Coordinates of C-alpha atoms (C1' of nucleotides) in Angstrom, one line a residue:
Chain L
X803 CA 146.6 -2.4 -6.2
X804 CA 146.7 -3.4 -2.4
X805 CA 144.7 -6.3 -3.2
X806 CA 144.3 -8.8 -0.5
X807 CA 145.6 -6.1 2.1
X808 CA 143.1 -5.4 4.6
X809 CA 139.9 -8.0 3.3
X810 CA 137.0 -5.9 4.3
X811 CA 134.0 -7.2 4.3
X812 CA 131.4 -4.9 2.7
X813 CA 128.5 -5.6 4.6
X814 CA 129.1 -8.2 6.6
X815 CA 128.3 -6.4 9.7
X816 CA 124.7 -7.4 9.7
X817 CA 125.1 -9.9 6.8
X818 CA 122.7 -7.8 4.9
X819 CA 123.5 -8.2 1.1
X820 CA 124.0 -4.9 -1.0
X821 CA 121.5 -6.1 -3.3
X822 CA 118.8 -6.5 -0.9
X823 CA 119.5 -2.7 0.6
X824 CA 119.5 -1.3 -2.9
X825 CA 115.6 -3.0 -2.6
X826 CA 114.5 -1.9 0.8
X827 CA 113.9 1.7 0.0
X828 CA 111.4 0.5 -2.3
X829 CA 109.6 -1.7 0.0
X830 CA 109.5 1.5 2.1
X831 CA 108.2 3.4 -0.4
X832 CA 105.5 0.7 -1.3
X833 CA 105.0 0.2 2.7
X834 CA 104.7 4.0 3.4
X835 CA 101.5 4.4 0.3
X836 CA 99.5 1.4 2.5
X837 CA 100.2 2.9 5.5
X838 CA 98.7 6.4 4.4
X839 CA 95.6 4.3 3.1
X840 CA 95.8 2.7 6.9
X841 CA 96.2 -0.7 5.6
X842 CA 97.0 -3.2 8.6
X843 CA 98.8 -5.7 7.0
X844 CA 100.2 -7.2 3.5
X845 CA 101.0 -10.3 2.1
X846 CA 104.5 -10.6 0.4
X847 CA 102.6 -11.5 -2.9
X848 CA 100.9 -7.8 -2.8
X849 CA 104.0 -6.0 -1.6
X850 CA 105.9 -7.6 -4.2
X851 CA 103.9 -6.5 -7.1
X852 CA 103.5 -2.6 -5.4
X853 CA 107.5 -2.5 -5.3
X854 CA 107.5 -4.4 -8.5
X855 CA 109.7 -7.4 -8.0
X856 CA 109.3 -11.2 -7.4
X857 CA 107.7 -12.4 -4.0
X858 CA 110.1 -14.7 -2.8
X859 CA 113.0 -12.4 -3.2
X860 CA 111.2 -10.0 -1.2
X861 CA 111.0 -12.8 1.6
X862 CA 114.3 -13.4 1.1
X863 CA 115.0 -10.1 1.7
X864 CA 112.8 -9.7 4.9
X865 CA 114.2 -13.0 6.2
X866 CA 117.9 -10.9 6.6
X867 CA 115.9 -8.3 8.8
X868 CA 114.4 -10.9 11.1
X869 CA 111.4 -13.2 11.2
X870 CA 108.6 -10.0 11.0
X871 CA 105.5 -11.9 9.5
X872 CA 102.9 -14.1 10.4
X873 CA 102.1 -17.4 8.4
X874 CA 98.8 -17.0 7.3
X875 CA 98.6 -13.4 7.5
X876 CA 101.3 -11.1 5.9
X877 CA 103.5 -8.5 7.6
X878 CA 102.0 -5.9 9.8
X879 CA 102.8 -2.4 7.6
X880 CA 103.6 -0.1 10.5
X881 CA 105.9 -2.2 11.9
X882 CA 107.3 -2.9 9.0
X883 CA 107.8 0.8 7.9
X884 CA 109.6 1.0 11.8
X885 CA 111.7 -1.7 11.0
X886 CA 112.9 -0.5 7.5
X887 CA 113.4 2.7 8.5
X888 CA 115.8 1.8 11.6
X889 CA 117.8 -0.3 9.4
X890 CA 118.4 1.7 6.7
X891 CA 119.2 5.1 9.4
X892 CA 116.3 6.8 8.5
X893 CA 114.9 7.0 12.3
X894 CA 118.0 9.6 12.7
X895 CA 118.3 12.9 11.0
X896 CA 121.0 13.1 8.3
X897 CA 122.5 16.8 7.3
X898 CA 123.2 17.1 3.6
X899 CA 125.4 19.6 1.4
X900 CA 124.9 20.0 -2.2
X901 CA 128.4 21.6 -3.8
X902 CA 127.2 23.3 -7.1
X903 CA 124.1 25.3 -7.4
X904 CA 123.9 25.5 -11.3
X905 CA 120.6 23.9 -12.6
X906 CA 121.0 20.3 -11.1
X907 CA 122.0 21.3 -7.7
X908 CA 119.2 24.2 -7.6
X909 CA 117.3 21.7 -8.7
X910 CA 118.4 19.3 -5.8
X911 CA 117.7 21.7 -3.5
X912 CA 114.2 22.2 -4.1
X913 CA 113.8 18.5 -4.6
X914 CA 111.0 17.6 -1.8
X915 CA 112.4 14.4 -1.4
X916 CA 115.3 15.3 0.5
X917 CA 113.5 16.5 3.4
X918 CA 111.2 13.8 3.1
X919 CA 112.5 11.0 5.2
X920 CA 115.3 12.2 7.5
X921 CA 117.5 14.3 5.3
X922 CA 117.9 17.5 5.9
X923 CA 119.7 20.2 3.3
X924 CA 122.0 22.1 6.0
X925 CA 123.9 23.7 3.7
X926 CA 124.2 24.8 -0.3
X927 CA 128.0 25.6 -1.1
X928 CA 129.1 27.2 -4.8
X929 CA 132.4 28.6 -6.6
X930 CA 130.9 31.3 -7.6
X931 CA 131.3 34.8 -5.6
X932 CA 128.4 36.0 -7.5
X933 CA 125.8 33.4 -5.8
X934 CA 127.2 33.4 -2.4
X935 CA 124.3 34.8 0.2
X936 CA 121.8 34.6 -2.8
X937 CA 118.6 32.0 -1.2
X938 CA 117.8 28.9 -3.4
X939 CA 115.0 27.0 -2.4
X940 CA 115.0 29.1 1.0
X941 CA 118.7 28.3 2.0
X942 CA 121.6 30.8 1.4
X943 CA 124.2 30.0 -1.0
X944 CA 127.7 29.7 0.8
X945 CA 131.1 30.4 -1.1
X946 CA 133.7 27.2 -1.2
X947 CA 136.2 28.6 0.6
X948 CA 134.0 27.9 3.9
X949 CA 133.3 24.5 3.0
X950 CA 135.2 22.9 5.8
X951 CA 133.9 24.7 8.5
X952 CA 130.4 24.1 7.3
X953 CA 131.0 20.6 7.1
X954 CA 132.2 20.2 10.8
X955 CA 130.0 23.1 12.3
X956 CA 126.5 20.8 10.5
X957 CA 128.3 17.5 11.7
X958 CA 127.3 16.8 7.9
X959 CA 128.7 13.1 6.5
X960 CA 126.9 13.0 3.8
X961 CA 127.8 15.2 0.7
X962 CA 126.2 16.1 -3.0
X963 CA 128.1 16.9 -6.2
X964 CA 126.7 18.6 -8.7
X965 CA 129.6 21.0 -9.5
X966 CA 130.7 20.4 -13.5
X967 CA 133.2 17.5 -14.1
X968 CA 136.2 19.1 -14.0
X969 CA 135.6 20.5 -10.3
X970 CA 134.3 17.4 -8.8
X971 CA 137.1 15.3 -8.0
X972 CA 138.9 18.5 -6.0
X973 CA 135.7 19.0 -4.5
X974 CA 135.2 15.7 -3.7
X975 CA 138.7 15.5 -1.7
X976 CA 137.8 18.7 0.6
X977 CA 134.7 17.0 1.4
X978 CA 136.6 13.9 2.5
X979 CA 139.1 15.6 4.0
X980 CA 136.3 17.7 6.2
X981 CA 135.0 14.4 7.4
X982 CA 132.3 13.3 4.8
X983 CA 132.0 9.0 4.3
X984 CA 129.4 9.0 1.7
X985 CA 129.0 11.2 -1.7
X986 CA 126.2 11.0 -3.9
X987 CA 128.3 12.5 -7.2
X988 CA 125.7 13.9 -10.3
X989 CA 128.9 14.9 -12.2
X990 CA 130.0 12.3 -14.9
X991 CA 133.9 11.7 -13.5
X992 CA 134.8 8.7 -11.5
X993 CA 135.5 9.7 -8.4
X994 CA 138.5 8.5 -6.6
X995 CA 138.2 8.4 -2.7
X996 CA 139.9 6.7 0.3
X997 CA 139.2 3.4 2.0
X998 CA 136.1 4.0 4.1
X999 CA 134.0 6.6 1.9
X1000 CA 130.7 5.4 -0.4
X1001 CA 130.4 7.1 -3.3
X1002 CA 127.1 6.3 -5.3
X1003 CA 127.0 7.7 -8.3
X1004 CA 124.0 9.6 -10.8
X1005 CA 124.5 9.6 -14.5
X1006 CA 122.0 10.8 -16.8
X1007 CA 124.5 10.3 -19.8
X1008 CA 125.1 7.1 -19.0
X1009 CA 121.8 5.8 -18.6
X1010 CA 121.2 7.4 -21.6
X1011 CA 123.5 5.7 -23.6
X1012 CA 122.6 2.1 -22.1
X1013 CA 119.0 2.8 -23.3
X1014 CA 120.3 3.4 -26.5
X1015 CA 122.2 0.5 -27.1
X1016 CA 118.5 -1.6 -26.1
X1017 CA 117.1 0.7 -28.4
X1018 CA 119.8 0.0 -31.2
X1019 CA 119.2 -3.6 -30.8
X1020 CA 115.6 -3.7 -30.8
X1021 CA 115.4 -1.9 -33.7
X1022 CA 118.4 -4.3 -35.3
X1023 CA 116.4 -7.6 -34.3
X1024 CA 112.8 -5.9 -35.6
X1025 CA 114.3 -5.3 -39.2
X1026 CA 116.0 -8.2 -39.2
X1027 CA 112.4 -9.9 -38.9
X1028 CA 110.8 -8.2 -41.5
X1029 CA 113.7 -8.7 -43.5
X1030 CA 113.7 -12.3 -42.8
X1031 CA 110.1 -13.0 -43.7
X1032 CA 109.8 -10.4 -46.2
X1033 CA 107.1 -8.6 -44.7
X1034 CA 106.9 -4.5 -44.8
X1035 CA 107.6 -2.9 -41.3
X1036 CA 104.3 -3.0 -39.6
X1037 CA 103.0 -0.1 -37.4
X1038 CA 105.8 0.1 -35.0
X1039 CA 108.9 0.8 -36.9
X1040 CA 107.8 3.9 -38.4
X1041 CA 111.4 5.2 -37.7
X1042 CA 113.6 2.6 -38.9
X1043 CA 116.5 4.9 -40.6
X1044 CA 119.6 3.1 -40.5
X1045 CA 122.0 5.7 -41.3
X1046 CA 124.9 3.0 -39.9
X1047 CA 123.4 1.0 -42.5
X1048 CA 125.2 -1.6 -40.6
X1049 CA 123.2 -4.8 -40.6
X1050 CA 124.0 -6.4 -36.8
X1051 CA 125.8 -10.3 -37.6
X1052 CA 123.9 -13.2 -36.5
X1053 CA 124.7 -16.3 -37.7
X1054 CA 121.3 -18.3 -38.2
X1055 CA 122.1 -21.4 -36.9
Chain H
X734 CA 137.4 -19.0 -29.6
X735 CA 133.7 -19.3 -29.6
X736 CA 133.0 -19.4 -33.7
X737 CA 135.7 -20.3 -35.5
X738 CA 134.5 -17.8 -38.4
X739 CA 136.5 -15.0 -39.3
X740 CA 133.3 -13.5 -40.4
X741 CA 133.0 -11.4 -38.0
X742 CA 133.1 -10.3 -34.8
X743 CA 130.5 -13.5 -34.0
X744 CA 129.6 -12.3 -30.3
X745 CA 127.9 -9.0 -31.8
X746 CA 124.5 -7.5 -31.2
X747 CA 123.5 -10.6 -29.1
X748 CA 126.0 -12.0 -26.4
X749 CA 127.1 -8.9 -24.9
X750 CA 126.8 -8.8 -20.9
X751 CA 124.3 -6.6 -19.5
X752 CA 127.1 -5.4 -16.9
X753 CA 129.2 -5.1 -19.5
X754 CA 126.9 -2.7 -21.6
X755 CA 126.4 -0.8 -18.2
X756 CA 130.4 -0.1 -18.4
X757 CA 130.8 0.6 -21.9
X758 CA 130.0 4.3 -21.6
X759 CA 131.9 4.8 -18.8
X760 CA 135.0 3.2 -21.2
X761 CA 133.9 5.8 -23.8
X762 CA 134.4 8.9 -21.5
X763 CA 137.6 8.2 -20.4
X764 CA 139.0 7.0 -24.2
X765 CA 137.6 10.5 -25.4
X766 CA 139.2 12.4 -22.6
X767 CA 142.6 10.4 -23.8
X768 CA 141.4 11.3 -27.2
X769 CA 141.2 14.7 -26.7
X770 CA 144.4 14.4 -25.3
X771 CA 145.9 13.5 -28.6
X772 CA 147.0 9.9 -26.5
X773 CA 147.5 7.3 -29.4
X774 CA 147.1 3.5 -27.3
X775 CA 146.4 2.6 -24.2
X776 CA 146.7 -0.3 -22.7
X777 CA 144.3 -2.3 -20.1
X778 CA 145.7 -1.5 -17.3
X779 CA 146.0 2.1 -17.9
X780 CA 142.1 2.4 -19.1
X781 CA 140.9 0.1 -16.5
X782 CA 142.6 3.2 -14.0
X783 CA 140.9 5.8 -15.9
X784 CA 137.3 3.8 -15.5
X785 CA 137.9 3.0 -12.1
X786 CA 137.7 -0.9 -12.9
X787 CA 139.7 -3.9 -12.6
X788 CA 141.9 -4.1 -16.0
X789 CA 141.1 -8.2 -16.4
X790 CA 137.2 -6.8 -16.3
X791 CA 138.1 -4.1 -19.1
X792 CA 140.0 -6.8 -20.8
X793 CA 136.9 -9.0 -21.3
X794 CA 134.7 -6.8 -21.6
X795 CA 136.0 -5.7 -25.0
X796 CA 136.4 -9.3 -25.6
X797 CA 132.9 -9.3 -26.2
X798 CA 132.9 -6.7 -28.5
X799 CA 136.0 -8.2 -30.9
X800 CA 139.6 -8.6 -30.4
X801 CA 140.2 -4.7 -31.0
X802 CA 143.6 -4.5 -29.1
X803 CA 147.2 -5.3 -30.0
X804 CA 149.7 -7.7 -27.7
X805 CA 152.3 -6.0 -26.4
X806 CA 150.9 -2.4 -27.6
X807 CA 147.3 -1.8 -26.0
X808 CA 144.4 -0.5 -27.3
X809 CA 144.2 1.9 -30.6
X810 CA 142.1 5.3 -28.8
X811 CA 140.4 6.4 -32.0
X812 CA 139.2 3.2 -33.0
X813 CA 137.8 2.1 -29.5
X814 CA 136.0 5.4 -29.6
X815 CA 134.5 4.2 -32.6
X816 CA 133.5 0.4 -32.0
X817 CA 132.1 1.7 -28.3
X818 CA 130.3 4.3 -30.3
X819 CA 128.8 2.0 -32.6
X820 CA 127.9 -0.6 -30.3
X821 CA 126.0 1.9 -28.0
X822 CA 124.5 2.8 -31.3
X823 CA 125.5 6.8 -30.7
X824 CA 126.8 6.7 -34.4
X825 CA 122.9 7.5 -35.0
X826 CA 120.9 10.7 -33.8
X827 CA 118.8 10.2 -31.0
X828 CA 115.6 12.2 -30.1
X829 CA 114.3 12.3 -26.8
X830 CA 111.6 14.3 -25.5
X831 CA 111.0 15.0 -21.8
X832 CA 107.8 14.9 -20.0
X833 CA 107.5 17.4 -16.9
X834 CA 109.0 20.6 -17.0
X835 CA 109.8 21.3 -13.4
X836 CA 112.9 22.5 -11.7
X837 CA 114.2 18.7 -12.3
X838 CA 113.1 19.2 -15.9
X839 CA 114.2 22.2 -16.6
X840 CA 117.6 21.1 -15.2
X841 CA 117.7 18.3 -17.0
X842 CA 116.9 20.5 -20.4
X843 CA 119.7 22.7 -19.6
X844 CA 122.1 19.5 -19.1
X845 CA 125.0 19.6 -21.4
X846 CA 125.3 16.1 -21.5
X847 CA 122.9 15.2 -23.6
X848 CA 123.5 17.0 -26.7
X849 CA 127.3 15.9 -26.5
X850 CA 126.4 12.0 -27.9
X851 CA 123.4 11.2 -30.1
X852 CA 120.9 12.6 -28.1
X853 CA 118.9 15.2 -29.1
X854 CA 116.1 17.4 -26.6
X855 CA 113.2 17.1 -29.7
X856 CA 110.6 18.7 -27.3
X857 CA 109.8 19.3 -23.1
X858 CA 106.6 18.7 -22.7
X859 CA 104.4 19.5 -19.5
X860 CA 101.2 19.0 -18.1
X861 CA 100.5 23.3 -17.1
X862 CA 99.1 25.1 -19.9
X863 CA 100.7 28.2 -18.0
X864 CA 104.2 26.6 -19.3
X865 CA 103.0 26.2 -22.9
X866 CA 104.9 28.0 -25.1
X867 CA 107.4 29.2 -22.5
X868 CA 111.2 28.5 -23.6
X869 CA 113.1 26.2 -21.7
X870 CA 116.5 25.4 -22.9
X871 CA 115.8 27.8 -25.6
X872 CA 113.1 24.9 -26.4
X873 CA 109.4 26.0 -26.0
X874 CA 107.4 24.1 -23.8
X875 CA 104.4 22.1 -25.9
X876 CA 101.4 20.9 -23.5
X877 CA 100.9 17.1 -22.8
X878 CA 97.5 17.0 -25.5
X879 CA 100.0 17.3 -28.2
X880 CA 102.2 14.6 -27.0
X881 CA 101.4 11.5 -29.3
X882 CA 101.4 14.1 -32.3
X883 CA 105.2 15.2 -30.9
X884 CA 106.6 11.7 -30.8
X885 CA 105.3 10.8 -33.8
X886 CA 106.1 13.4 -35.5
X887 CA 109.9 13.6 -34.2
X888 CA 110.6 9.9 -34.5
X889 CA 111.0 9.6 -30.6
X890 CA 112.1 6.1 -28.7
X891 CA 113.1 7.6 -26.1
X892 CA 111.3 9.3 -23.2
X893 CA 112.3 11.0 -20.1
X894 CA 109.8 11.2 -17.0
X895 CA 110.6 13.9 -14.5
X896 CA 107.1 14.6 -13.4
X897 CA 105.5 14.4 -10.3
X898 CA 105.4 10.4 -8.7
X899 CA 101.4 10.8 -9.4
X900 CA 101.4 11.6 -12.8
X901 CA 104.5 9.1 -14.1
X902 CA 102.3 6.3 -14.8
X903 CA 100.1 8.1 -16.8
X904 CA 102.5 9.6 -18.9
X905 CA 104.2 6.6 -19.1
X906 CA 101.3 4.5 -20.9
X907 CA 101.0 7.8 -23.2
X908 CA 104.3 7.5 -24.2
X909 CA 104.9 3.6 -24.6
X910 CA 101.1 4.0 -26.7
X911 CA 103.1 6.7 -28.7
X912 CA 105.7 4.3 -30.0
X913 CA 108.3 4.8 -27.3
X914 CA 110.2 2.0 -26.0
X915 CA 113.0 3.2 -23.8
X916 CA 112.1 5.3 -20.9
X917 CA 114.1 7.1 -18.1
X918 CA 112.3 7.7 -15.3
X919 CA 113.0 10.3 -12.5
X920 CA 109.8 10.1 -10.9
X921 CA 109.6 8.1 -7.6
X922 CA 107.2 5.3 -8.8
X923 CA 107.7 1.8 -9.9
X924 CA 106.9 2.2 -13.6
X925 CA 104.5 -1.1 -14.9
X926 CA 105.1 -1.2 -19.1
X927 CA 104.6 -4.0 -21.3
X928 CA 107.2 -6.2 -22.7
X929 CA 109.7 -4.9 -25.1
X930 CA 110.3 -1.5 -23.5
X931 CA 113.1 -0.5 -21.2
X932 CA 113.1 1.4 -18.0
X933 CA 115.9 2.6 -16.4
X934 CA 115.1 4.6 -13.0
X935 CA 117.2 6.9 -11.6
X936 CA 115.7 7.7 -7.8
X937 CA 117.5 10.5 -5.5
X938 CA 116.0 9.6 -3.1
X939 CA 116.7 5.9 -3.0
X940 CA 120.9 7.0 -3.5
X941 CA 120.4 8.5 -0.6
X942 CA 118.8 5.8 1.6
X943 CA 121.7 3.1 0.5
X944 CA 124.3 5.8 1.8
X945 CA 122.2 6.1 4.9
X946 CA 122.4 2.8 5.8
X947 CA 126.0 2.4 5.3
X948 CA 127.1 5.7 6.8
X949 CA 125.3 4.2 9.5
X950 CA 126.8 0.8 9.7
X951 CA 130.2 2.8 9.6
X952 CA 128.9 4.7 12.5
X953 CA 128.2 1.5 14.4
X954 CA 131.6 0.3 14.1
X955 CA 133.5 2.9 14.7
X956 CA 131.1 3.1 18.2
X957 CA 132.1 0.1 18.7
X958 CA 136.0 -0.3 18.1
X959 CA 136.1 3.0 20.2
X960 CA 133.9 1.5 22.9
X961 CA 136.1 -1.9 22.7
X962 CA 139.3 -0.1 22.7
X963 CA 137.7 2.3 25.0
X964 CA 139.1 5.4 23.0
X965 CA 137.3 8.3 23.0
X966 CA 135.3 9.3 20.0
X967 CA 137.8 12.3 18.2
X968 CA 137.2 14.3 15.1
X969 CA 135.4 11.4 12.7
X970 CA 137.6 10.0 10.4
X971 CA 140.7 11.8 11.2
X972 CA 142.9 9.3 10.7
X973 CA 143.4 10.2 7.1
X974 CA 144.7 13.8 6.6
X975 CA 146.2 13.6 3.4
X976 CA 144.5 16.0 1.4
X977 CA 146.6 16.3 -1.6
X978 CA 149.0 13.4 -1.3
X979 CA 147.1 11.0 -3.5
X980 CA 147.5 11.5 -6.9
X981 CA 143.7 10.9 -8.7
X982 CA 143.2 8.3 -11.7
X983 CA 146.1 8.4 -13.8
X984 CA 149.0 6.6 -12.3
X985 CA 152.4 6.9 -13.2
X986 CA 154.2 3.8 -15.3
Chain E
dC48 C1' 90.1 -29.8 19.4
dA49 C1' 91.0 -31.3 14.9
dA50 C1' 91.1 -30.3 10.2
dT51 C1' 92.0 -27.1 6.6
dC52 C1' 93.8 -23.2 4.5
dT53 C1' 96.9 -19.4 3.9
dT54 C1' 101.4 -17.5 3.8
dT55 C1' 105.9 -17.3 5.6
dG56 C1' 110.8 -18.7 5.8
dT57 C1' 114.4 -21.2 3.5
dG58 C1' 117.2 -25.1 1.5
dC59 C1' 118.8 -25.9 -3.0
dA60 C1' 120.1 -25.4 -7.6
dC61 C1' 121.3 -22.5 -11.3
dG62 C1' 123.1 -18.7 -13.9
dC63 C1' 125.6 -14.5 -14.2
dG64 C1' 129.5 -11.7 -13.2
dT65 C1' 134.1 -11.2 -11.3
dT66 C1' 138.7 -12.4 -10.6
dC67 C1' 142.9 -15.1 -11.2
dA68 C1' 146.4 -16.8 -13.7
dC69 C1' 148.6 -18.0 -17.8
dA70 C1' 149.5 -19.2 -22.7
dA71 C1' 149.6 -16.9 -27.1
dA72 C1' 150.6 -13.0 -29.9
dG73 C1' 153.0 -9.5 -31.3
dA74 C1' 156.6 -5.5 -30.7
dC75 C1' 161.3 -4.6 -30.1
dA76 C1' 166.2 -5.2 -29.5
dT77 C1' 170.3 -7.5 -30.8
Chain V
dA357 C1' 166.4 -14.4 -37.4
dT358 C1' 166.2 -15.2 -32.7
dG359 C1' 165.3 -14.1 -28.1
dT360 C1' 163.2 -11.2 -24.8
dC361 C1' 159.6 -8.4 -23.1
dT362 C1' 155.0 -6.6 -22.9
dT363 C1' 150.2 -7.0 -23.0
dT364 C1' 146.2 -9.2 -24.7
dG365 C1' 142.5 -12.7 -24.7
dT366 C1' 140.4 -16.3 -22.2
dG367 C1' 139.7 -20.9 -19.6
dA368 C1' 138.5 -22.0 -15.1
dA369 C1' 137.2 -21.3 -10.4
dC370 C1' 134.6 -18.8 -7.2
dG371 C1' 131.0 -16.0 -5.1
dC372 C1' 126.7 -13.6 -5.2
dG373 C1' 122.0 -13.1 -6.4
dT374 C1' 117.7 -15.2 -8.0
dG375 C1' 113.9 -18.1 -8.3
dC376 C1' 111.7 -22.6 -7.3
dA377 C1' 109.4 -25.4 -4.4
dC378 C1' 108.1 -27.0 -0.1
dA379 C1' 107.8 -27.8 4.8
dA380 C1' 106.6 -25.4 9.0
dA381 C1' 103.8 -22.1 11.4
dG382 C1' 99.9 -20.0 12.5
dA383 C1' 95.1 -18.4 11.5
dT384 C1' 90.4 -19.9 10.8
dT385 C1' 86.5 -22.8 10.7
dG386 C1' 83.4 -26.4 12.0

DNA sequence: CAATCTTTGTGCACGCGTTCACAAAGACAT
DNA sequence: ATGTCTTTGTGAACGCGTGCACAAAGATTG
C-alpha cells in the first residue's frame, strides 16, 4: 500500500545508519563504566570488547559521528560520552507515560533506568477506577480518560504500553492522536500507527520462542551426532526427550 | 527448486533465515488469533496485514519452511499453526527458570505469556535469603546456592536474567555451568558466554535511547521546515486528526 | 628532526535480507 | 474439458551492514 508515495528516507538526515544507533547506546553504556573509573582515554580495540562487538565496526560507527579520535591514542571518554549523548537526545530531558500499571508497567515505573539518563516518568495512566490516585513507585496513578490532557499538559512524545493486548492498539491511537511520535509497546499486538510515529517494540514471548527454536536445533544436531557415531550422549544432553520424536532431515551429502 | 527430492521438506532444521526465525512467532500469533476465529485459509496478503509485513516476505519466508500453501486458495490456518509450532520446537515443554526476583522478576513471573506456548516458570530464583521461600506467581522463591541442583533437576535450557547489571555475569556463568544454553537477559550488561549458547537481550533502556534519537531528528526537521517556511511552530503533529478513521490490521477485500 | 610505533579512518568486497515481478499451479465457472 | 482467475513460490536485482586490510595521522623516542 502507498508504496513509492512519499520515499522517506529513514535516517538520512544525518546519514546515521539504524544499525549503528541501535549500537551507540552501548558504547555509552561501556563509555559511562570508564568514565566513573576516570579513565582518560580508550582505544577502539578495548571499547569494542567492553560493548562486546568487533573493533572496526565500532570505527565505523564513530567515523558517522565525526572524526573524534587520535591515531595513536584512542578516543578521549568524556568527550565521547558528550558526544553520544547529544546525538542520541540524551543532553535534553524527555517526559515519559507508561499506560498500564499491572505488573509490567509497575514494574516499569520503578525501573531505575528510566530516570537514569534523561527520561523522566511524568505520568502513570490506567483503565482501572480502582488504581487511579493510588502511588506506584512515588507517582499517582491517573485514570485514561485524562490521558490527553496529560499528554499535552507534560509536553510528553514519548509513550509506554504495557496495557494487555487487547487494549493496546486503542490506546496506542489516543496516544498518537494527543501528540506522541515514538511508543515503546510491551504488549504482544502489532501496532499499527501513522506515517511519522516509531514504534519499537518489547516481546518476551517472542524472544522466547526464538530461543527455543536454537534450542530445538541444538539439541537436533547434538543427537544427530551421537547418533551418527554411535556414541552415548555425553554429559551435556542429560535432557534429550524427544517427545516430537521427529528426527530433523539432513541429507548427508 | 533447491533438491529435487520429494523427501522432504529439504531446507529443514538447517537453511532457515535468522530474520526469518525472528518472524515466525509473530506469524504464529496472528494465525492463532484467525484460528480462534474459526477462519479456515488465508492467504499472503491477508496474513502479511495481520503481521504487519510485506506479503512477498511472508511468502518466502514459509518457503523456507515447505511449500505449505495452495495457489489460488492461501494458506490452511490449522496446519500453519502446526508446522510454525513445530519448527519453533513449542510442540515440546519448555522449562525455564528465572534468576532475580525483583519487581522486573516478579512481573515477569506473573506474565501470562509464558505459560501460553511451551514454556514453563520451573523455578524463580534469587540472590536474598529474605525472599526464600516466599511465593511469587504462586511459585516459591528458591535461593541462588540451590541453583545448579534446580536446573538439573528440572531439565532447564533455558534461563532468564532479570537481576541487577552487577550480578548478571555471575549468574550467567552459574547458569551456562549448569547446562543451560539459551539465556534471556534483562539485565543492562553485555553478557560474555562461550560458544554454543544463545543470548538474546532485551534492554529498556536502550528502546528508549533509539526513540530518543529519532524523536529528536523529527524534532529537527520539523524546526526546520517551520523555520524555512517560516510557519510558526502549532500543536506538534497536528496535521493528523483522524482518530478513528483508520481502520487497524485487517483490511477489507 | 627523523625514525618508529600505535591506532584511527575508510575503500572495498562479500553475504544477507528485502523487494519486485512473473511464471506456474491450482480452483472455479462455463 | 477448456478457459479464466486467483494466489503461490521463486529467480533476480538491489541495498544495507559487516569485516578485512591498509594507508594516513599523530604520538613517542632517540
Amino acid at each position: 500500500m502507498a508504496t513509492g508515495r512519499t520515499h522517506r528516507p529513514a535516517t538520512r538526515s544525518r546519514g546515521i545508519p539504524e544499525a549503528t544507533v541501535a549500537r551507540l547506546p552501548l558504547y555509552l553504556r561501556a563509555l559511562t563504566a570508564l568514565s566513573e573509573r576516570s579513565v582518560p582515554t580508550v582505544s577502539s580495540e578495548e571499547l569494542a570488547a567492553a560493548a562486546g562487538v568487533n573493533s572496526a565496526k565500532l570505527r565505523k560507527d564513530f567515523s558517522y559521528l565525526g572524526s573524534y579520535g587520535t591515531r595513536g591514542v584512542g578516543y578521549d571518554v568524556e568527550y565521547l560520552v558528550y558526544q553520544i549523548s547529544r546525538e542520541l537526545g540524551l543532553t535534553q530531558d524527555w517526559p515519559v507515560v507508561i499506560v498500564g500499571i499491572g505488573n509490567l508497567g509497575a514494574a516499569l515505573a520503578n525501573y531505575g533506568g528510566f530516570a537514569s539518563r534523561g527520561f523522566r516518568v511524568a505520568a502513570l495512566i490506567d483503565a482501572d477506577p480502582a488504581m487511579a490516585g493510588k502511588p506506584v513507585a512515588g507517582i499517582p496513578v491517573q485514570h485514561t480518560d485524562d490521558l490527553e490532557k496529560i499528554i499535552q499538559d507534560n509536553g510528553v512524545s514519548i509513550g509506554v504500553i504495557a496495557t494487555p493486548a487487547g487494549a493496546a492498539q486503542q490506546v496506542c491511537d489516543r496516544l498518537v492522536g494527543a501528540g506522541v511520535t515514538s511508543i515503546l509497546n510491551f504488549a504482544p499486538t502489532v501496532l499499527s500507527v501513522p506515517d511519522g510515529v516509531d514504534v519499537r517494540k518489547v516481546d518476551l514471548s517472542i524472544e522466547l520462542q526464538i530461543l527455543a527454536f536454537h534450542e530445538q536445533r541444538k539439541a537436533g544436531e547434538e543427537a544427530m551426532e551421537s547418533l551418527a557415531e554411535g556414541l552415548p550422549a555425553t554429559a551435556k544432553g542429560s535432557t534429550d526427550q524427544g517427545p516430537d520424536g521427529d528426527v530433523p532431515a539432513v541429507m548427508p551429502a
